[in-house]
Amino acid sequence: MMPKRLLLTAGEPAGIGPELACRLAAGQPDLVVVADPTLLAATLAWLGDETPVSVLDSVEAAAPPGSLACLPVPLVAPAVAGRLDTANAAYVIETLRLAAQHCLTGTATGMVTAPVHKGVINDAGIAFSGHTEFLAECAGVDRVVMMLTAENLRVALATTHLPLARIPGAIKTADLTRTLRILWADLRARFNIADPRILVLGLNPHAGEGGHLGGEEIEVIAPVIEHLKAEGFRLDGPLPADTAFLPERLEGADAVLAMYHDQGLPVLKYAGFGRAVNVTLGLPFVRTSVDHGTALDRAGTGRAETGSLAAAIDMARRLSGLAD
């Protein structure tokens, strides 16, 4: 029988992740927090929450009703709210690796991730460009797609965490084709959209202005669109990014594919920051996350906003078939 639990990684221990995990997972029987149990107990204590932490020896193990279920990963060094420590970078990576392993073996239905701090992980000597890329490597898949959702707006990315100077070279025919196939397939399979309509943005201003402002649209993007349209995909583009998000353009569209991170996500986050959800498409399991960072300035203050992580948990439940 399919397991009925999601794993929630608590993220950077000096950030707001542990607080968010404690506030949202306490007493929730379908959630298991992957974190240091001592950190969770201390967080619950300063929150004034008397929920006990139940340390599990497996994802399937029973937890007492009303407890916070924890799959333990020990911190390397004590965590101090708001103060990054490279010593705990390996701890953060281990929580992700363990959660992914359980999803891959089927002992968990999916995973939800609280924010991590990419800088401190890299400062510790661990090459890490983000959850999306790390989980793709764990799953052994050659390509995944990062998509954020807010209300009825879905924005997926052709490239993820790359410097701007490297983006044109990363817009390649095979990669873009694969990205659109993954987006189309998961809109159908996970979001139950029978015949998705996807808006595809150009890379350059005015979608290249007929080649006068860049050739990627003519050489790569438009040919990929035409090839997939011939297979029955409903695609519009390449579209200028500055007008693609107008209401009349978005009407009837199920998703927008942006060519790079800061082309599509500022609009998405303006529309729904604090309520948006990051979904990784193309994985063999469900993974959702928040739309924000570690908020070190709010860690330990009790002022962390739970909206985005709550939405990520709700979406993971729906995508996993756990929602009522």
Coordinates of N, CA and C in Angstrom, one line a residue, residues 7 35 39 44 74 76 79 89 91 106 139 164-165 174 189 192 199 202 227 232 240 251 257 274 278 282 300 318:
L7 N 7.4 14.0 3.9 CA 8.6 14.4 4.7 C 8.8 15.9 4.5
A35 N 14.9 16.5 10.6 CA 15.7 17.5 11.3 C 16.3 16.9 12.6
L39 N 16.9 20.4 18.2 CA 16.6 21.7 17.6 C 15.1 21.9 17.6
L44 N 10.2 24.5 19.7 CA 8.8 24.4 20.3 C 8.8 25.0 21.7
P74 N 21.3 14.5 13.1 CA 21.9 15.3 14.1 C 22.7 16.5 13.5
V76 N 25.7 19.2 13.3 CA 27.1 19.1 13.5 C 27.5 20.0 14.6
A79 N 22.9 25.1 16.7 CA 22.4 26.2 15.8 C 22.0 27.4 16.6
A89 N 26.4 22.9 7.2 CA 26.0 22.7 5.8 C 25.9 21.2 5.5
Y91 N 24.9 18.9 7.5 CA 23.6 18.5 8.1 C 22.4 18.8 7.2
G106 N 10.0 4.8 -2.0 CA 8.5 4.7 -1.8 C 8.1 4.6 -0.4
A139 N 17.9 11.8 -7.8 CA 17.0 10.9 -8.5 C 17.6 10.3 -9.7
L164 N 23.5 35.5 -15.4 CA 22.9 36.0 -16.6 C 23.8 35.7 -17.8
A165 N 25.2 35.9 -17.7 CA 26.1 35.7 -18.8 C 26.1 34.3 -19.4
A174 N 17.8 20.7 -27.6 CA 17.4 19.5 -26.9 C 16.9 19.8 -25.5
A189 N -0.4 15.0 -15.8 CA -0.4 13.9 -14.8 C -0.6 14.4 -13.4
N192 N -3.8 17.5 -13.5 CA -5.0 17.0 -14.2 C -5.5 18.0 -15.2
L199 N 2.4 29.3 -22.7 CA 3.0 30.4 -23.3 C 4.5 30.3 -23.1
G202 N 10.2 34.6 -25.2 CA 11.5 34.7 -25.8 C 12.6 35.0 -24.8
H227 N 8.1 22.5 -33.8 CA 8.2 21.0 -33.8 C 7.2 20.4 -32.8
G232 N 1.1 18.1 -31.5 CA -0.1 18.3 -30.8 C -0.1 19.2 -29.6
P240 N 7.1 38.2 -26.3 CA 7.9 39.2 -25.5 C 7.5 39.2 -24.1
E251 N -5.2 34.8 -20.3 CA -6.5 34.2 -20.3 C -6.4 32.8 -21.1
L257 N 6.3 29.5 -19.7 CA 7.7 29.1 -19.6 C 8.6 30.3 -19.9
G274 N 4.6 35.0 -0.6 CA 4.1 34.6 0.7 C 3.0 33.5 0.6
N278 N 6.8 26.5 -4.8 CA 7.8 26.0 -5.8 C 7.6 24.5 -6.0
G282 N 9.2 16.7 -13.1 CA 10.2 15.7 -13.8 C 10.8 14.8 -12.8
G300 N 14.1 33.2 15.1 CA 14.1 33.3 16.6 C 13.3 34.4 17.1
R318 N -2.2 17.4 -2.1 CA -3.0 17.3 -3.3 C -2.3 16.5 -4.4

